[in-house]
Amino acid sequence: LYHLLAVPLRGDEAFAALYWAGLPLRDSLSTIIAIEPFPPLNYVTHRIWGVLFGIDSPFALRMLPVLGNVVGIAVLYALGKRLGGKQLGLLAAFLWAIHPNQIWHAQDVRPYALWATLSGLSLWLGLRLIARRRRLDWVLYGLITTITALYFYTELFFIGTLGLYVLLTNWRHNRRFVLQFLGLQAIAIVAAMLSYIIFQGSLVGSSAYDGNISALDPTLYLTWFLPAFTIGDTLPQSVLMWVWPLLIAGFVGATILLWRWKKATGLLLGMLALIPPIALGVVSLKVRVFHPRYVLGAEAAFILIFAAGIVIIGQRKKWAGLLVIGIWVFAAGISLWHYHNDPAFKKSVDWPTLAHYLQENTTNNDFIIQQSIDAAFGYYYQRAGIQAEDTGLPTSSSQPEDEIIQTLEKAYAQYHSIWVIARPYP
């Protein structure tokens, strides 16, 4: 909750508020879902939240990811305890709680924080099923895994990775269990695929949605993904260039220690840390979605690997384990400081102040042009009671020049003043 409202809603958050939480499902699931191709349960969840708490309070809107992230602390404890004992569980939960990247997403009205928790819960239920194999375990794992796949599509990477792990470790001595496990996973996979065909089928084979981030760049696995999954990426580039080589060494060292301690656990976490980001890279060859947030579920694996390494070191030399924890907390603290205080990492501009200024200084005889369309401006503009009409211009980067000129000439003839909100495209 610290600094939860220190920064106004950014554009994507405001879009989620207006069109996920604010629209009836019949509208969002018929139009918006093709613009932002998330699974339907994402829209259902935010709409329920919007109906219960409204969309006028950024605090209430951000409480949904906050609560999801808090539950994630318990999930990391449960995962760590199952994989390596109570000490590993406690340390993993602590590292999750102070993780800069988790805190960033926990304070963001988007699906990533809640999905990361659901992904961890699905993994824990899967591990419990592997160990106990009771009927209840089958039901719970199948249910939560299907829900998670219908909440975020890239969860399929993690489902597939766990399935591959079960295949590698159980095929020789229990093929029936492997086939049953993979069959249960197939239900979730098919459900997600059918969801995509039904709601986003028009995007298949078209260029209507080609992502809005970046294409595959393998070097970013080291300089961006690895820091984001460990101590956060809200650090100056001049610092990151020194940090990521140390993180590579730490990751390799912790993985080796974990492998020697518990081979099966080392194999599982190593696969979960590496395979989903690689799969995302493959997808990014076609769609520009190469961003750590789309495989945020891998963060749990990285945390558990490093936490296991620290536990093993601490068992040998307690002071060394405490030293590593101290270094980690210090690095995470620096990253959090930059997130909260460094303008370079500020989530959003001060839209509320701008909206208040326009409310005080414009009338219905004025016309406001926003050069870079941002849903956050619209969100605060609508709630400020501004009388002036507004429009986005250009409406897109490909809008013809003649249309822009025509709009300006019409506004010049009709209104007393024209205000321009200038901001370049991100």
PDB file of C-alpha atoms in Angstrom, residues 89-307:
ATOM      1  CA  GLY A  89       9.285 -21.116   2.116  1.00  0.00           C
ATOM      2  CA  LEU A  90       9.779 -18.235   4.529  1.00  0.00           C
ATOM      3  CA  LEU A  91      12.692 -16.772   2.591  1.00  0.00           C
ATOM      4  CA  ALA A  92      10.906 -17.102  -0.758  1.00  0.00           C
ATOM      5  CA  ALA A  93       7.817 -15.383   0.662  1.00  0.00           C
ATOM      6  CA  PHE A  94       9.982 -12.567   2.032  1.00  0.00           C
ATOM      7  CA  LEU A  95      11.783 -12.041  -1.281  1.00  0.00           C
ATOM      8  CA  TRP A  96       8.435 -11.978  -3.100  1.00  0.00           C
ATOM      9  CA  ALA A  97       7.053  -9.414  -0.643  1.00  0.00           C
ATOM     10  CA  ILE A  98       9.938  -6.971  -1.192  1.00  0.00           C
ATOM     11  CA  HIS A  99      10.413  -7.711  -4.890  1.00  0.00           C
ATOM     12  CA  PRO A 100      10.414  -4.395  -6.821  1.00  0.00           C
ATOM     13  CA  ASN A 101       8.874  -5.912  -9.936  1.00  0.00           C
ATOM     14  CA  GLN A 102       6.086  -7.544  -7.941  1.00  0.00           C
ATOM     15  CA  ILE A 103       5.401  -4.286  -6.108  1.00  0.00           C
ATOM     16  CA  TRP A 104       5.309  -2.391  -9.421  1.00  0.00           C
ATOM     17  CA  HIS A 105       2.685  -4.750 -10.821  1.00  0.00           C
ATOM     18  CA  ALA A 106       0.810  -4.949  -7.510  1.00  0.00           C
ATOM     19  CA  GLN A 107       0.244  -1.189  -7.853  1.00  0.00           C
ATOM     20  CA  ASP A 108      -0.892  -1.432 -11.469  1.00  0.00           C
ATOM     21  CA  VAL A 109      -4.480  -1.947 -12.659  1.00  0.00           C
ATOM     22  CA  ARG A 110      -3.583  -4.723 -15.072  1.00  0.00           C
ATOM     23  CA  PRO A 111      -3.840  -8.529 -14.866  1.00  0.00           C
ATOM     24  CA  TYR A 112      -0.175  -9.372 -14.275  1.00  0.00           C
ATOM     25  CA  ALA A 113       0.003  -9.432 -10.460  1.00  0.00           C
ATOM     26  CA  LEU A 114      -3.099 -11.570 -10.051  1.00  0.00           C
ATOM     27  CA  TRP A 115      -1.995 -13.877 -12.853  1.00  0.00           C
ATOM     28  CA  ALA A 116       1.445 -14.418 -11.270  1.00  0.00           C
ATOM     29  CA  THR A 117      -0.292 -15.513  -8.068  1.00  0.00           C
ATOM     30  CA  LEU A 118      -2.695 -17.811  -9.915  1.00  0.00           C
ATOM     31  CA  SER A 119       0.230 -19.303 -11.827  1.00  0.00           C
ATOM     32  CA  GLY A 120       2.071 -20.037  -8.587  1.00  0.00           C
ATOM     33  CA  LEU A 121      -1.072 -21.541  -7.070  1.00  0.00           C
ATOM     34  CA  SER A 122      -1.525 -23.768 -10.115  1.00  0.00           C
ATOM     35  CA  LEU A 123       2.075 -24.940  -9.788  1.00  0.00           C
ATOM     36  CA  TRP A 124       1.645 -25.712  -6.082  1.00  0.00           C
ATOM     37  CA  LEU A 125      -1.507 -27.710  -6.751  1.00  0.00           C
ATOM     38  CA  GLY A 126       0.289 -29.545  -9.541  1.00  0.00           C
ATOM     39  CA  LEU A 127       3.144 -30.488  -7.220  1.00  0.00           C
ATOM     40  CA  ARG A 128       0.667 -31.632  -4.590  1.00  0.00           C
ATOM     41  CA  LEU A 129      -1.073 -33.764  -7.193  1.00  0.00           C
ATOM     42  CA  ILE A 130       2.239 -35.342  -8.209  1.00  0.00           C
ATOM     43  CA  ALA A 131       2.977 -36.178  -4.571  1.00  0.00           C
ATOM     44  CA  ARG A 132      -0.470 -37.310  -3.309  1.00  0.00           C
ATOM     45  CA  ARG A 133      -2.614 -38.171  -6.337  1.00  0.00           C
ATOM     46  CA  ARG A 134      -5.921 -38.018  -4.494  1.00  0.00           C
ATOM     47  CA  ARG A 135      -9.167 -37.326  -6.338  1.00  0.00           C
ATOM     48  CA  LEU A 136      -9.411 -33.903  -4.697  1.00  0.00           C
ATOM     49  CA  ASP A 137      -5.914 -33.048  -5.954  1.00  0.00           C
ATOM     50  CA  TRP A 138      -6.928 -33.882  -9.529  1.00  0.00           C
ATOM     51  CA  VAL A 139     -10.046 -31.728  -9.275  1.00  0.00           C
ATOM     52  CA  LEU A 140      -8.330 -28.705  -7.711  1.00  0.00           C
ATOM     53  CA  TYR A 141      -5.365 -28.737 -10.080  1.00  0.00           C
ATOM     54  CA  GLY A 142      -7.588 -29.115 -13.127  1.00  0.00           C
ATOM     55  CA  LEU A 143      -9.917 -26.336 -11.965  1.00  0.00           C
ATOM     56  CA  ILE A 144      -7.284 -23.741 -11.024  1.00  0.00           C
ATOM     57  CA  THR A 145      -5.116 -24.494 -14.047  1.00  0.00           C
ATOM     58  CA  THR A 146      -8.057 -24.019 -16.398  1.00  0.00           C
ATOM     59  CA  ILE A 147      -9.050 -20.794 -14.642  1.00  0.00           C
ATOM     60  CA  THR A 148      -5.485 -19.505 -14.896  1.00  0.00           C
ATOM     61  CA  ALA A 149      -5.248 -20.367 -18.593  1.00  0.00           C
ATOM     62  CA  LEU A 150      -8.510 -18.505 -19.168  1.00  0.00           C
ATOM     63  CA  TYR A 151      -7.142 -15.511 -17.266  1.00  0.00           C
ATOM     64  CA  PHE A 152      -3.820 -15.130 -19.086  1.00  0.00           C
ATOM     65  CA  TYR A 153      -2.852 -16.906 -22.294  1.00  0.00           C
ATOM     66  CA  THR A 154       0.890 -17.231 -21.691  1.00  0.00           C
ATOM     67  CA  GLU A 155       0.105 -19.431 -18.704  1.00  0.00           C
ATOM     68  CA  LEU A 156       0.144 -22.151 -21.366  1.00  0.00           C
ATOM     69  CA  PHE A 157       3.953 -21.883 -21.353  1.00  0.00           C
ATOM     70  CA  PHE A 158       4.000 -22.819 -17.664  1.00  0.00           C
ATOM     71  CA  ILE A 159       1.417 -25.569 -18.033  1.00  0.00           C
ATOM     72  CA  GLY A 160       3.476 -27.086 -20.820  1.00  0.00           C
ATOM     73  CA  THR A 161       6.696 -26.798 -18.821  1.00  0.00           C
ATOM     74  CA  LEU A 162       5.232 -28.633 -15.830  1.00  0.00           C
ATOM     75  CA  GLY A 163       3.841 -31.264 -18.172  1.00  0.00           C
ATOM     76  CA  LEU A 164       7.285 -31.752 -19.706  1.00  0.00           C
ATOM     77  CA  TYR A 165       8.784 -32.094 -16.228  1.00  0.00           C
ATOM     78  CA  VAL A 166       6.238 -34.787 -15.312  1.00  0.00           C
ATOM     79  CA  LEU A 167       6.981 -36.568 -18.577  1.00  0.00           C
ATOM     80  CA  LEU A 168      10.747 -36.534 -17.965  1.00  0.00           C
ATOM     81  CA  THR A 169      10.575 -37.658 -14.341  1.00  0.00           C
ATOM     82  CA  ASN A 170       7.695 -40.163 -14.363  1.00  0.00           C
ATOM     83  CA  TRP A 171       7.448 -41.749 -17.809  1.00  0.00           C
ATOM     84  CA  ARG A 172       9.657 -44.742 -17.096  1.00  0.00           C
ATOM     85  CA  HIS A 173       7.946 -45.951 -13.942  1.00  0.00           C
ATOM     86  CA  ASN A 174       4.363 -44.628 -14.198  1.00  0.00           C
ATOM     87  CA  ARG A 175       3.220 -43.957 -17.748  1.00  0.00           C
ATOM     88  CA  ARG A 176      -0.444 -44.108 -16.796  1.00  0.00           C
ATOM     89  CA  PHE A 177      -0.078 -41.223 -14.365  1.00  0.00           C
ATOM     90  CA  VAL A 178       1.822 -39.190 -16.959  1.00  0.00           C
ATOM     91  CA  LEU A 179      -0.912 -39.680 -19.545  1.00  0.00           C
ATOM     92  CA  GLN A 180      -3.615 -38.791 -17.025  1.00  0.00           C
ATOM     93  CA  PHE A 181      -1.718 -35.683 -15.936  1.00  0.00           C
ATOM     94  CA  LEU A 182      -1.133 -34.521 -19.508  1.00  0.00           C
ATOM     95  CA  GLY A 183      -4.759 -35.244 -20.327  1.00  0.00           C
ATOM     96  CA  LEU A 184      -5.896 -33.016 -17.476  1.00  0.00           C
ATOM     97  CA  GLN A 185      -3.578 -30.269 -18.669  1.00  0.00           C
ATOM     98  CA  ALA A 186      -4.960 -30.677 -22.174  1.00  0.00           C
ATOM     99  CA  ILE A 187      -8.375 -29.590 -20.894  1.00  0.00           C
ATOM    100  CA  ALA A 188      -6.944 -26.229 -19.796  1.00  0.00           C
ATOM    101  CA  ILE A 189      -4.970 -25.848 -23.014  1.00  0.00           C
ATOM    102  CA  VAL A 190      -7.969 -26.615 -25.219  1.00  0.00           C
ATOM    103  CA  ALA A 191     -10.146 -24.247 -23.172  1.00  0.00           C
ATOM    104  CA  ALA A 192      -7.661 -21.412 -23.724  1.00  0.00           C
ATOM    105  CA  MET A 193      -7.373 -22.184 -27.436  1.00  0.00           C
ATOM    106  CA  LEU A 194     -11.152 -22.252 -27.860  1.00  0.00           C
ATOM    107  CA  SER A 195     -11.376 -18.968 -25.963  1.00  0.00           C
ATOM    108  CA  TYR A 196      -8.905 -17.374 -28.353  1.00  0.00           C
ATOM    109  CA  ILE A 197     -10.719 -18.718 -31.411  1.00  0.00           C
ATOM    110  CA  ILE A 198     -14.106 -17.516 -30.138  1.00  0.00           C
ATOM    111  CA  PHE A 199     -13.089 -14.073 -28.896  1.00  0.00           C
ATOM    112  CA  GLN A 200      -9.967 -13.240 -30.907  1.00  0.00           C
ATOM    113  CA  GLY A 201     -10.331 -15.478 -33.947  1.00  0.00           C
ATOM    114  CA  SER A 202     -10.456 -12.444 -36.231  1.00  0.00           C
ATOM    115  CA  LEU A 203      -6.833 -11.695 -35.323  1.00  0.00           C
ATOM    116  CA  VAL A 204      -5.556 -15.028 -36.652  1.00  0.00           C
ATOM    117  CA  GLY A 205      -3.650 -14.462 -39.867  1.00  0.00           C
ATOM    118  CA  SER A 206      -4.243 -10.702 -39.790  1.00  0.00           C
ATOM    119  CA  SER A 207      -2.099  -7.755 -38.801  1.00  0.00           C
ATOM    120  CA  ALA A 208      -4.829  -6.179 -36.662  1.00  0.00           C
ATOM    121  CA  TYR A 209      -2.799  -6.920 -33.532  1.00  0.00           C
ATOM    122  CA  ASP A 210       0.945  -7.367 -33.830  1.00  0.00           C
ATOM    123  CA  GLY A 211       1.878  -6.389 -30.279  1.00  0.00           C
ATOM    124  CA  ASN A 212       3.055  -3.044 -29.006  1.00  0.00           C
ATOM    125  CA  ILE A 213       6.337  -3.780 -27.231  1.00  0.00           C
ATOM    126  CA  SER A 214       9.346  -5.112 -29.111  1.00  0.00           C
ATOM    127  CA  ALA A 215      10.449  -8.076 -31.146  1.00  0.00           C
ATOM    128  CA  LEU A 216      12.856 -10.740 -29.928  1.00  0.00           C
ATOM    129  CA  ASP A 217      16.262  -9.464 -28.840  1.00  0.00           C
ATOM    130  CA  PRO A 218      18.215 -12.269 -27.108  1.00  0.00           C
ATOM    131  CA  THR A 219      20.548  -9.834 -25.330  1.00  0.00           C
ATOM    132  CA  LEU A 220      17.563  -8.506 -23.365  1.00  0.00           C
ATOM    133  CA  TYR A 221      17.238 -11.845 -21.590  1.00  0.00           C
ATOM    134  CA  LEU A 222      20.390 -10.887 -19.701  1.00  0.00           C
ATOM    135  CA  THR A 223      20.106  -7.114 -19.472  1.00  0.00           C
ATOM    136  CA  TRP A 224      16.355  -6.780 -18.880  1.00  0.00           C
ATOM    137  CA  PHE A 225      14.554 -10.047 -18.068  1.00  0.00           C
ATOM    138  CA  LEU A 226      17.080 -11.320 -15.512  1.00  0.00           C
ATOM    139  CA  PRO A 227      17.213  -8.068 -13.478  1.00  0.00           C
ATOM    140  CA  ALA A 228      13.411  -7.737 -13.676  1.00  0.00           C
ATOM    141  CA  PHE A 229      12.942 -11.258 -12.297  1.00  0.00           C
ATOM    142  CA  THR A 230      15.398 -10.796  -9.432  1.00  0.00           C
ATOM    143  CA  ILE A 231      15.986  -7.301  -8.048  1.00  0.00           C
ATOM    144  CA  GLY A 232      13.777  -5.277 -10.384  1.00  0.00           C
ATOM    145  CA  ASP A 233      14.513  -3.317 -13.539  1.00  0.00           C
ATOM    146  CA  THR A 234      13.920   0.162 -12.102  1.00  0.00           C
ATOM    147  CA  LEU A 235      17.641   0.839 -11.962  1.00  0.00           C
ATOM    148  CA  PRO A 236      19.665   3.229 -14.139  1.00  0.00           C
ATOM    149  CA  GLN A 237      21.238   1.565 -17.163  1.00  0.00           C
ATOM    150  CA  SER A 238      24.672   2.559 -15.888  1.00  0.00           C
ATOM    151  CA  VAL A 239      24.003   0.426 -12.803  1.00  0.00           C
ATOM    152  CA  LEU A 240      22.355  -2.480 -14.623  1.00  0.00           C
ATOM    153  CA  MET A 241      25.373  -2.962 -16.875  1.00  0.00           C
ATOM    154  CA  TRP A 242      27.357  -3.893 -13.755  1.00  0.00           C
ATOM    155  CA  VAL A 243      24.580  -5.808 -12.030  1.00  0.00           C
ATOM    156  CA  TRP A 244      23.395  -8.284 -14.646  1.00  0.00           C
ATOM    157  CA  PRO A 245      26.743 -10.152 -14.948  1.00  0.00           C
ATOM    158  CA  LEU A 246      26.646 -10.662 -11.171  1.00  0.00           C
ATOM    159  CA  LEU A 247      23.067 -11.897 -11.420  1.00  0.00           C
ATOM    160  CA  ILE A 248      24.063 -14.415 -14.084  1.00  0.00           C
ATOM    161  CA  ALA A 249      26.822 -15.741 -11.846  1.00  0.00           C
ATOM    162  CA  GLY A 250      24.426 -15.861  -8.904  1.00  0.00           C
ATOM    163  CA  PHE A 251      21.751 -17.666 -10.905  1.00  0.00           C
ATOM    164  CA  VAL A 252      24.181 -20.282 -12.202  1.00  0.00           C
ATOM    165  CA  GLY A 253      25.710 -20.768  -8.760  1.00  0.00           C
ATOM    166  CA  ALA A 254      22.347 -21.060  -7.004  1.00  0.00           C
ATOM    167  CA  THR A 255      21.089 -23.518  -9.622  1.00  0.00           C
ATOM    168  CA  ILE A 256      24.168 -25.720  -9.178  1.00  0.00           C
ATOM    169  CA  LEU A 257      23.775 -25.697  -5.399  1.00  0.00           C
ATOM    170  CA  LEU A 258      20.092 -26.542  -5.732  1.00  0.00           C
ATOM    171  CA  TRP A 259      20.823 -29.340  -8.216  1.00  0.00           C
ATOM    172  CA  ARG A 260      23.281 -30.923  -5.806  1.00  0.00           C
ATOM    173  CA  TRP A 261      20.807 -30.589  -2.933  1.00  0.00           C
ATOM    174  CA  LYS A 262      17.604 -31.698  -4.679  1.00  0.00           C
ATOM    175  CA  LYS A 263      18.011 -32.708  -8.314  1.00  0.00           C
ATOM    176  CA  ALA A 264      14.295 -32.920  -9.105  1.00  0.00           C
ATOM    177  CA  THR A 265      13.637 -29.481  -7.616  1.00  0.00           C
ATOM    178  CA  GLY A 266      16.590 -28.005  -9.465  1.00  0.00           C
ATOM    179  CA  LEU A 267      15.346 -29.475 -12.733  1.00  0.00           C
ATOM    180  CA  LEU A 268      11.797 -28.209 -12.224  1.00  0.00           C
ATOM    181  CA  LEU A 269      12.710 -24.665 -11.220  1.00  0.00           C
ATOM    182  CA  GLY A 270      15.372 -24.408 -13.901  1.00  0.00           C
ATOM    183  CA  MET A 271      12.833 -25.408 -16.532  1.00  0.00           C
ATOM    184  CA  LEU A 272      10.225 -22.965 -15.198  1.00  0.00           C
ATOM    185  CA  ALA A 273      12.772 -20.143 -15.141  1.00  0.00           C
ATOM    186  CA  LEU A 274      14.060 -20.688 -18.675  1.00  0.00           C
ATOM    187  CA  ILE A 275      11.471 -22.366 -20.904  1.00  0.00           C
ATOM    188  CA  PRO A 276       8.605 -19.805 -20.675  1.00  0.00           C
ATOM    189  CA  PRO A 277      10.867 -16.809 -21.504  1.00  0.00           C
ATOM    190  CA  ILE A 278      12.338 -18.754 -24.423  1.00  0.00           C
ATOM    191  CA  ALA A 279       8.826 -19.631 -25.619  1.00  0.00           C
ATOM    192  CA  LEU A 280       7.872 -15.954 -25.375  1.00  0.00           C
ATOM    193  CA  GLY A 281      10.887 -15.132 -27.520  1.00  0.00           C
ATOM    194  CA  VAL A 282       9.680 -17.545 -30.185  1.00  0.00           C
ATOM    195  CA  VAL A 283       6.216 -15.963 -30.146  1.00  0.00           C
ATOM    196  CA  SER A 284       7.851 -12.532 -30.370  1.00  0.00           C
ATOM    197  CA  LEU A 285       9.258 -13.451 -33.765  1.00  0.00           C
ATOM    198  CA  LYS A 286       5.671 -13.033 -34.993  1.00  0.00           C
ATOM    199  CA  VAL A 287       4.043 -10.715 -32.434  1.00  0.00           C
ATOM    200  CA  ARG A 288       5.890  -7.906 -30.630  1.00  0.00           C
ATOM    201  CA  VAL A 289       5.300  -9.004 -27.035  1.00  0.00           C
ATOM    202  CA  PHE A 290       8.880  -9.422 -25.823  1.00  0.00           C
ATOM    203  CA  HIS A 291       8.454  -8.102 -22.286  1.00  0.00           C
ATOM    204  CA  PRO A 292       9.100  -9.722 -18.859  1.00  0.00           C
ATOM    205  CA  ARG A 293       5.534  -9.056 -17.734  1.00  0.00           C
ATOM    206  CA  TYR A 294       4.191 -11.597 -20.219  1.00  0.00           C
ATOM    207  CA  VAL A 295       6.097 -14.343 -18.409  1.00  0.00           C
ATOM    208  CA  LEU A 296       5.830 -12.854 -14.925  1.00  0.00           C
ATOM    209  CA  GLY A 297       5.026 -16.319 -13.604  1.00  0.00           C
ATOM    210  CA  ALA A 298       8.697 -17.208 -14.115  1.00  0.00           C
ATOM    211  CA  GLU A 299       9.570 -14.792 -11.333  1.00  0.00           C
ATOM    212  CA  ALA A 300       8.508 -17.336  -8.715  1.00  0.00           C
ATOM    213  CA  ALA A 301      11.019 -19.833 -10.123  1.00  0.00           C
ATOM    214  CA  PHE A 302      13.844 -17.275 -10.037  1.00  0.00           C
ATOM    215  CA  ILE A 303      12.983 -16.295  -6.472  1.00  0.00           C
ATOM    216  CA  LEU A 304      12.891 -19.926  -5.355  1.00  0.00           C
ATOM    217  CA  ILE A 305      16.209 -20.720  -7.048  1.00  0.00           C
ATOM    218  CA  PHE A 306      17.999 -17.790  -5.417  1.00  0.00           C
ATOM    219  CA  ALA A 307      16.273 -18.427  -2.089  1.00  0.00           C
TER     220      ALA A 307
END
